[in-house]
mmCIF file of C-alpha atoms in Angstrom:
data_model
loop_
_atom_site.group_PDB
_atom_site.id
_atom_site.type_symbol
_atom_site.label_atom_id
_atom_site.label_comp_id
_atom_site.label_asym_id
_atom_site.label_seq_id
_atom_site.Cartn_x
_atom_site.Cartn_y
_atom_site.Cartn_z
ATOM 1 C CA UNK A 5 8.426 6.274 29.493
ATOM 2 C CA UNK A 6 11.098 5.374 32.092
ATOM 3 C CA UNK A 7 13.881 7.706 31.236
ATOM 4 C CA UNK A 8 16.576 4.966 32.291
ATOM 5 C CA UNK A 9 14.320 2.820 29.740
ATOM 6 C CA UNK A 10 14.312 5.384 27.281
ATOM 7 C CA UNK A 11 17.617 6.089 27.203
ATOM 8 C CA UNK A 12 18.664 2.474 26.993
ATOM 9 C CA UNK A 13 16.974 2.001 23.942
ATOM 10 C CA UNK A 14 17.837 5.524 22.182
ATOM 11 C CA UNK A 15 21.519 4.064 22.926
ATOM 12 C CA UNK A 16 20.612 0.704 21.772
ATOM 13 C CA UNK A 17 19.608 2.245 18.345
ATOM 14 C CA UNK A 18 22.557 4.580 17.880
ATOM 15 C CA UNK A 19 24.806 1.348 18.882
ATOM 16 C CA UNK A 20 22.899 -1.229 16.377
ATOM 17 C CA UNK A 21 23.744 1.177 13.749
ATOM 18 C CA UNK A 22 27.249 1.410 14.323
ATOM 19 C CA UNK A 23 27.401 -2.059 14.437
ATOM 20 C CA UNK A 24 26.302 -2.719 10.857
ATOM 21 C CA UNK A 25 28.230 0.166 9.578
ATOM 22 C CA UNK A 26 31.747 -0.886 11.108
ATOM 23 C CA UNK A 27 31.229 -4.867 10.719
ATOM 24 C CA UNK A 28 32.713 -6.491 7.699
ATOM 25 C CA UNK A 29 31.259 -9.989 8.961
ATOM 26 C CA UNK A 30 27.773 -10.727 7.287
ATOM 27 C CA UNK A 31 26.696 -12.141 10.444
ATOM 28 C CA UNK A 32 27.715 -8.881 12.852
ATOM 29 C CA UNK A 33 26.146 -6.638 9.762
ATOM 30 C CA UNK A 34 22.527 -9.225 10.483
ATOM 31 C CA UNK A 35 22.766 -8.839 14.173
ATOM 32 C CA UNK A 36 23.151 -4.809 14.187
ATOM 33 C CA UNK A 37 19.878 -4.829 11.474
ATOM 34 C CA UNK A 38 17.951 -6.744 14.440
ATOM 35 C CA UNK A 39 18.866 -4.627 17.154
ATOM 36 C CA UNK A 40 18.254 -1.695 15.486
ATOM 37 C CA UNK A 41 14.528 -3.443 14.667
ATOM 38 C CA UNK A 42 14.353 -4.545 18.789
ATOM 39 C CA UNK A 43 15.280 -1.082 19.593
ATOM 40 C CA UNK A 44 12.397 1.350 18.328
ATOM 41 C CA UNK A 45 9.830 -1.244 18.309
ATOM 42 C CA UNK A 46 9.118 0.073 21.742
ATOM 43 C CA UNK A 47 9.324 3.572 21.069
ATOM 44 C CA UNK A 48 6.497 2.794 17.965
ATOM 45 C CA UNK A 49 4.458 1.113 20.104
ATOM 46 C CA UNK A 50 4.855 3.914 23.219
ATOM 47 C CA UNK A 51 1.860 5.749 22.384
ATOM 48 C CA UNK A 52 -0.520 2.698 23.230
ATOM 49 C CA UNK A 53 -3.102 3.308 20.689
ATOM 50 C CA UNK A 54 -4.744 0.738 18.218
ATOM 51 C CA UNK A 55 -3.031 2.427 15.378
ATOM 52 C CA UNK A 56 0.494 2.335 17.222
ATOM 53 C CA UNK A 57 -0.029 -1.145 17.533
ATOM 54 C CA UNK A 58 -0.721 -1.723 14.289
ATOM 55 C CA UNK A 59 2.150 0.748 13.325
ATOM 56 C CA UNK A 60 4.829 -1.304 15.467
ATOM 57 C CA UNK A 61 3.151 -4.762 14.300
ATOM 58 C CA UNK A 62 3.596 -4.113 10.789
ATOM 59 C CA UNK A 63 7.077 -2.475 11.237
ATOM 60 C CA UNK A 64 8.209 -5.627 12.913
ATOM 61 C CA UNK A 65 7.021 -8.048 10.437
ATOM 62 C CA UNK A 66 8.349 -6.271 7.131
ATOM 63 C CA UNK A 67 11.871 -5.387 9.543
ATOM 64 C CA UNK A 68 12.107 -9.453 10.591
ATOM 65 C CA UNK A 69 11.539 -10.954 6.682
ATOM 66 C CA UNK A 70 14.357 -8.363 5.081
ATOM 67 C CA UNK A 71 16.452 -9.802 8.048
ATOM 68 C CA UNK A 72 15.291 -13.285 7.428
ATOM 69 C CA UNK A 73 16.228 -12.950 3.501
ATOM 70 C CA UNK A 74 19.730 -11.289 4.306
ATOM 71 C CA UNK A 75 20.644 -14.307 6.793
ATOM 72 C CA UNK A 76 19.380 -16.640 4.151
ATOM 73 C CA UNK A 77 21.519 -14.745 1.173
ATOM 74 C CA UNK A 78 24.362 -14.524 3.444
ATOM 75 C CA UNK A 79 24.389 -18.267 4.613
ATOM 76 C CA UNK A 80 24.107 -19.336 0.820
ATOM 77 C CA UNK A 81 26.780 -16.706 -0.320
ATOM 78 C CA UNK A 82 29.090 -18.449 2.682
ATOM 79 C CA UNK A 83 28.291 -21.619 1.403
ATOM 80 C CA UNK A 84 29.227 -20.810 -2.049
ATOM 81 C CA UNK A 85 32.623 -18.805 -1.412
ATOM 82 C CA UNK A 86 33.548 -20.335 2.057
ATOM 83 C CA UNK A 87 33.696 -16.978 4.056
ATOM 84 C CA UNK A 88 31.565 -14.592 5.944
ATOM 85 C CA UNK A 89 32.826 -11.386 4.734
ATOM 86 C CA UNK A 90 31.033 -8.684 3.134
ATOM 87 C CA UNK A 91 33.127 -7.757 0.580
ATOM 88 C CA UNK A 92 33.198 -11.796 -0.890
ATOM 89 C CA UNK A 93 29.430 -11.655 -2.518
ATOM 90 C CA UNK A 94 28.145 -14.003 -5.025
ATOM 91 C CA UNK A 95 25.681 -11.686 -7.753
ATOM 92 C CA UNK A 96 22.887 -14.156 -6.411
ATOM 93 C CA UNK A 97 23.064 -13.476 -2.953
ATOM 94 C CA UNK A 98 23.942 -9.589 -3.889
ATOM 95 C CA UNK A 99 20.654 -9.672 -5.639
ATOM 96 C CA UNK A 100 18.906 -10.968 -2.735
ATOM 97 C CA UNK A 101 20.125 -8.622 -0.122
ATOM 98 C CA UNK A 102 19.222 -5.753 -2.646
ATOM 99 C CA UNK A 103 15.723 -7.117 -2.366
ATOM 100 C CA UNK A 104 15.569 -7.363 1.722
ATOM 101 C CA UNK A 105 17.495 -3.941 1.587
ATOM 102 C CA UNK A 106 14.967 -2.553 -0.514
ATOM 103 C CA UNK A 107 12.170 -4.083 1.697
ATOM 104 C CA UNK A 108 13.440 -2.710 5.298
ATOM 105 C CA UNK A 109 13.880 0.818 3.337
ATOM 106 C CA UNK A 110 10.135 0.806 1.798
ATOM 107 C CA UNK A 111 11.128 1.209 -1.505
ATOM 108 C CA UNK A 112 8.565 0.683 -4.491
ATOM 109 C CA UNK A 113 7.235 -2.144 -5.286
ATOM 110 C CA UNK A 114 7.507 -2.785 -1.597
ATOM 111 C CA UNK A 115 6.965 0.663 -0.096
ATOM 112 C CA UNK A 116 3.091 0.249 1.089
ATOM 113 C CA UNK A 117 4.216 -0.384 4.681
ATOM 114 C CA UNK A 118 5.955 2.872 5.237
ATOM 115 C CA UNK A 119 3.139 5.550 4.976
ATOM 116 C CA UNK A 120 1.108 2.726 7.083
ATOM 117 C CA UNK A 121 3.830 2.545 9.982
ATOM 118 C CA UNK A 122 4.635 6.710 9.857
ATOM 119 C CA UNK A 123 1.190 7.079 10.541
ATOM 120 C CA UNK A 124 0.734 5.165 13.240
ATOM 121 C CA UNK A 125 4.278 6.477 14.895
ATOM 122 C CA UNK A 126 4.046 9.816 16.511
ATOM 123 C CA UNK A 127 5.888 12.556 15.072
ATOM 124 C CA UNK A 128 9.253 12.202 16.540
ATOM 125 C CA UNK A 129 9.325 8.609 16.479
ATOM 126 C CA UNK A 130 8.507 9.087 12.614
ATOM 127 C CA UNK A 131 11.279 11.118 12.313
ATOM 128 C CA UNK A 132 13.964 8.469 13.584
ATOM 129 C CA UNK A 133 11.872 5.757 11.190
ATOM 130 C CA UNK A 134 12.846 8.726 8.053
ATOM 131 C CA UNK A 135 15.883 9.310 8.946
ATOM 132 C CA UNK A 136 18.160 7.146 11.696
ATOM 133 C CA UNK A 137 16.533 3.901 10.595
ATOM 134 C CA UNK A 138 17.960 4.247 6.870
ATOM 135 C CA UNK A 139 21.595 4.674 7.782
ATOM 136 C CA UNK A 140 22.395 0.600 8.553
ATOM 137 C CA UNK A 141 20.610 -1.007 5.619
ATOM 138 C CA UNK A 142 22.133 1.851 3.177
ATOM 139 C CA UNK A 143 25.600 1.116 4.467
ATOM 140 C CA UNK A 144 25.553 -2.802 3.149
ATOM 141 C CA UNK A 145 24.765 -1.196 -0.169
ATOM 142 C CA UNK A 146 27.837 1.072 0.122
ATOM 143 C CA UNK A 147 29.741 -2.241 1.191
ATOM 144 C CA UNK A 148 28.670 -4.528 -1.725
ATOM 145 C CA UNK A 149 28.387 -1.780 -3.902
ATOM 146 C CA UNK A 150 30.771 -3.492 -6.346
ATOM 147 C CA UNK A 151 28.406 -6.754 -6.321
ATOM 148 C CA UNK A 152 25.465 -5.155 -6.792
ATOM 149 C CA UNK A 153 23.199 -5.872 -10.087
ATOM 150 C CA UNK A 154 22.656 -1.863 -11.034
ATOM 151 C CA UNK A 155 19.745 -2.227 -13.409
ATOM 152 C CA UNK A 156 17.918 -3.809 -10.500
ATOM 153 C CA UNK A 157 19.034 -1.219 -8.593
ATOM 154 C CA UNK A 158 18.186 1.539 -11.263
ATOM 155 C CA UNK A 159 14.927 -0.017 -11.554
ATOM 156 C CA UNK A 160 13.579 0.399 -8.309
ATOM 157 C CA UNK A 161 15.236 3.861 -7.908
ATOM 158 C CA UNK A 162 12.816 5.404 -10.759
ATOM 159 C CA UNK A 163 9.814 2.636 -9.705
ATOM 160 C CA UNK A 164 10.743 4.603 -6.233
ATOM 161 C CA UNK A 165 10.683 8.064 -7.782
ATOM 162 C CA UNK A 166 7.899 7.673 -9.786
ATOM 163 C CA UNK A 167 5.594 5.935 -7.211
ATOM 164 C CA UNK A 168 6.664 8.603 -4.036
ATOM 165 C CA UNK A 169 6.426 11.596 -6.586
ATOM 166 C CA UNK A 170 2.608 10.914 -7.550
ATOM 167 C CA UNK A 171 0.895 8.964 -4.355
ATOM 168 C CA UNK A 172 1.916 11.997 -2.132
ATOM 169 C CA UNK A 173 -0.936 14.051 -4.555
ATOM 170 C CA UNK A 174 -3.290 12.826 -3.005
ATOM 171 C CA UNK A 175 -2.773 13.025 1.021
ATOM 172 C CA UNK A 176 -3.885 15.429 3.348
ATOM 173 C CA UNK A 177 -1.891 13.693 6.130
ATOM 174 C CA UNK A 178 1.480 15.768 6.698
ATOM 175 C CA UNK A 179 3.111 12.042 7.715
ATOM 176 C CA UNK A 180 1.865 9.997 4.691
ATOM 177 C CA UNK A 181 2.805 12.928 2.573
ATOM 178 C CA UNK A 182 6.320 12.651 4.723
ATOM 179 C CA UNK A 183 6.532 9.198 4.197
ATOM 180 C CA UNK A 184 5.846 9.368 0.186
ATOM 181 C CA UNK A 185 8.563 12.128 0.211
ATOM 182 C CA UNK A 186 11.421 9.906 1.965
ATOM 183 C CA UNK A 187 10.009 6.913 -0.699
ATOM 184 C CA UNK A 188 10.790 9.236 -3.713
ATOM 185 C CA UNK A 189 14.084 10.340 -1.723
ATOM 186 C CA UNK A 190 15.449 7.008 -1.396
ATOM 187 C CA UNK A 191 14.897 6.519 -5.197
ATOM 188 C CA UNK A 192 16.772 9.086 -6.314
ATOM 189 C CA UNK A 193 19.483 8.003 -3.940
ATOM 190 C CA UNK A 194 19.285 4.161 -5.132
ATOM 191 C CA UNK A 195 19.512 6.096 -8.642
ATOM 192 C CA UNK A 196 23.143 7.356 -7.961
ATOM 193 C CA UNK A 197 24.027 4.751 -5.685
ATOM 194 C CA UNK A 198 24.229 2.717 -9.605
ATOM 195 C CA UNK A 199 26.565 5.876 -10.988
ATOM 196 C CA UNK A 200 28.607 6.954 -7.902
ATOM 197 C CA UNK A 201 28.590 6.059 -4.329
ATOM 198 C CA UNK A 202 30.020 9.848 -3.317
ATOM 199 C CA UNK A 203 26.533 11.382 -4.907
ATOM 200 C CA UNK A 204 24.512 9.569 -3.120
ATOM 201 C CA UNK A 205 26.072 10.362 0.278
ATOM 202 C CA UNK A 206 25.719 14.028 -0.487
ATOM 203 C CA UNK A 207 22.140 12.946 -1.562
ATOM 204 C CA UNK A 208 21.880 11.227 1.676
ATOM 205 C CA UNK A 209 23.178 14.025 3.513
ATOM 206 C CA UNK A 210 21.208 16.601 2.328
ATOM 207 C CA UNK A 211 17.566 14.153 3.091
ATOM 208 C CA UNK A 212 18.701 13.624 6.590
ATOM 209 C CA UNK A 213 18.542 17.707 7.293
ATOM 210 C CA UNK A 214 15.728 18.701 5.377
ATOM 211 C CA UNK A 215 13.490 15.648 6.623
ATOM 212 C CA UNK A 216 14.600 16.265 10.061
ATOM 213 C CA UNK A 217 13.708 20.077 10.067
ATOM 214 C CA UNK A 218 10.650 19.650 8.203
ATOM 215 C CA UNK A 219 9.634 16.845 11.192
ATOM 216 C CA UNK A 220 10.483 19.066 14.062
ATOM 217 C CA UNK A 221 8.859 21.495 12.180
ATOM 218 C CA UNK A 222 5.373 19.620 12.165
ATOM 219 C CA UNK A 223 6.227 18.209 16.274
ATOM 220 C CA UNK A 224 6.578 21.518 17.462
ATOM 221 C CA UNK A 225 3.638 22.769 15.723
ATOM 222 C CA UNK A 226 1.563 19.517 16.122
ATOM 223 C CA UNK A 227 0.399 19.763 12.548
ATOM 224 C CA UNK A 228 -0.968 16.441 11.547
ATOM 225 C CA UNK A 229 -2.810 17.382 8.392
ATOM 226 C CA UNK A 230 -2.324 20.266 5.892
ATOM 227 C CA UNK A 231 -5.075 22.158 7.239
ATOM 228 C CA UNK A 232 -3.339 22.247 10.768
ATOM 229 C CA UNK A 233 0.043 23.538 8.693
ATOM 230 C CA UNK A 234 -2.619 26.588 7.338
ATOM 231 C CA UNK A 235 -3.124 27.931 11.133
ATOM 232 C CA UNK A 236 0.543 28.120 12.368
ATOM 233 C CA UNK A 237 0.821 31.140 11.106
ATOM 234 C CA UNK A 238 -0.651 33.468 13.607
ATOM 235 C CA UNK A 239 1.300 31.149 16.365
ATOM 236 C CA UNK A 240 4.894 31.817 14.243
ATOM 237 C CA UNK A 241 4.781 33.474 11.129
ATOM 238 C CA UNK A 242 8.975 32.570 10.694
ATOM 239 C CA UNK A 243 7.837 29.009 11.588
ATOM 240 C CA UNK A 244 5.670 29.098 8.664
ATOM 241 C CA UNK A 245 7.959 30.520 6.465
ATOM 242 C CA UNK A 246 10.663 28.262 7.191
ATOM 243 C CA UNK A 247 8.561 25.131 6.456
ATOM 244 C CA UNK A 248 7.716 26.356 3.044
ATOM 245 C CA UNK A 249 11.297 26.718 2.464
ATOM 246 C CA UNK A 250 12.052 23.499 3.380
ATOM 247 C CA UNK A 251 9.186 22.065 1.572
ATOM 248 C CA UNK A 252 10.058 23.574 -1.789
ATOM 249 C CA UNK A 253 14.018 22.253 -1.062
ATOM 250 C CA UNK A 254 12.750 19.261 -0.232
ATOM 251 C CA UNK A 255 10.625 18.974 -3.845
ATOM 252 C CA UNK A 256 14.085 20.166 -5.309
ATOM 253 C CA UNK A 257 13.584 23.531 -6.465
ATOM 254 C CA UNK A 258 16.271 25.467 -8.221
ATOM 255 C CA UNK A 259 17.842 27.678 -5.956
ATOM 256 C CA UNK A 260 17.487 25.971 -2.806
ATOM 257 C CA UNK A 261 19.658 23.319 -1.479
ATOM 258 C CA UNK A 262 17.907 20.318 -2.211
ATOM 259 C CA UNK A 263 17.847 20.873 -5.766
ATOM 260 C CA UNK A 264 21.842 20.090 -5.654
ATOM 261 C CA UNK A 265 22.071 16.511 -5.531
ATOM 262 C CA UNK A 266 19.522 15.850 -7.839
ATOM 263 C CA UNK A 267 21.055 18.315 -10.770
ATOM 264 C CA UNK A 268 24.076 16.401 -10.146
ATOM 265 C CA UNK A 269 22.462 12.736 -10.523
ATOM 266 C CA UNK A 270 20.435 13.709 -13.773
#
């Protein structure tokens, strides 16, 4: 790729997201969620294989109906209570941007896009779907936090937990089994989002570094299954060693650091 073209859209990203986290119009909030769509649909779709296609067609139609249902919540909300701000939320539309948030973060019931679209993406690119891509929609929850319907919200969080914990047995792909992982993540996080907004950043934190080390982890190895992940260690035996202990923090084992946040939410 062009690197003028590259970095245009790399930019584009960071700035969409920045956009949605600083707006407090529902409108600027809707327009930062579609840029940041616009803006890695080419980097999906980069690769120009079948499967990217796929990857980046899918991606674009789950990405477009969350943003549809927000600008229809938001529109009704503004019709109800007269203004456009984020902090004046009706429960109904509060419910409804829970669902489209829900939707653009792939959580259960409507998670079977994401392992779809990681494995299409190439590594890297599924690293910036795991991790980048999650900041703007989980910022309007922060924002309407105080609208927000929490057993909805506690609902999906264990539907979430439950559903990423168990369809990750089965996968021998190192992205699907990535992808299941972030699903389960985001559940637990959706879980203290309902108790208190300060756990789940340090929940959110914590995600963001171990999924990106365990992703340029599996890039610079170029281990796509598990059986690939078996013969790095005559290449880099620390390498090896370093993804196991990120795995097991990532599965939130006791002394490592990604058994923290979840001690604290149960």
């Amino acid at each position: 790729m062009n690197p003028i073209i590259w970095a245009t859209l790399i930019s584009s990203l960071a700035t969409s997201t920045i956009i949605t986290m600083t707006s407090n119009h529902w409108l600027l909030a809707w327009l930062g969620l579609e840029l940041n769509t616009l803006s890695i649909l080419p980097l999906i779709m980069k690769p120009h294989h079948p499967r990217a296609t796929e990857a980046t067609t899918k991606y674009f139609l789950i990405q477009a109906t969350a943003a549809a249902i927000i600008l229809f919540a938001t529109t009704t909300n503004a019709w109800h209570t007269g203004q456009w701000t984020i902090t004046h939320t009706t429960p109904t539309a509060a419910t409804l941007i829970t669902i489209a948030i829900m939707l653009k973060l792939g959580l259960a019931p409507t998670h079977l896009w994401y392992p779809g679209v990681l494995q299409g993406s190439t590594l890297y690119t599924a690293l910036i779907i795991s991790t980048w891509q999650k900041i703007a929609p989980l910022t309007l929850l922060y924002l309407t936090h105080n609208h927000l319907n929490h057993t909805i919200l506690l609902l999906i969080g264990l539907l979430s937990a439950a559903v990423g914990g168990m369809a990750g047995l089965n996968q021998t792909q190192t992205r699907k089994i990535m992808a299941f992982s972030s699903i389960a993540h985001m559940g637990w996080l959706i879980t203290a989002m309902t108790m208190t907004p300060s756990l789940a950043t340090l929940m959110m934190i914590i995600y963001l570094i171990m999924t990106t080390t365990m992703f340029t982890l599996l890039a610079s190895t170029t281990a796509k299954t598990i059986t690939d992940m078996g013969t790095t260690w005559p290449l880099s035996p620390t390498l090896l060693v370093t993804a196991l202990l990120t795995l097991m923090s990532l599965g939130g084992l006791p002394p490592l650091t990604g058994f923290m946040p979840k001690w604290l939410i149960l």
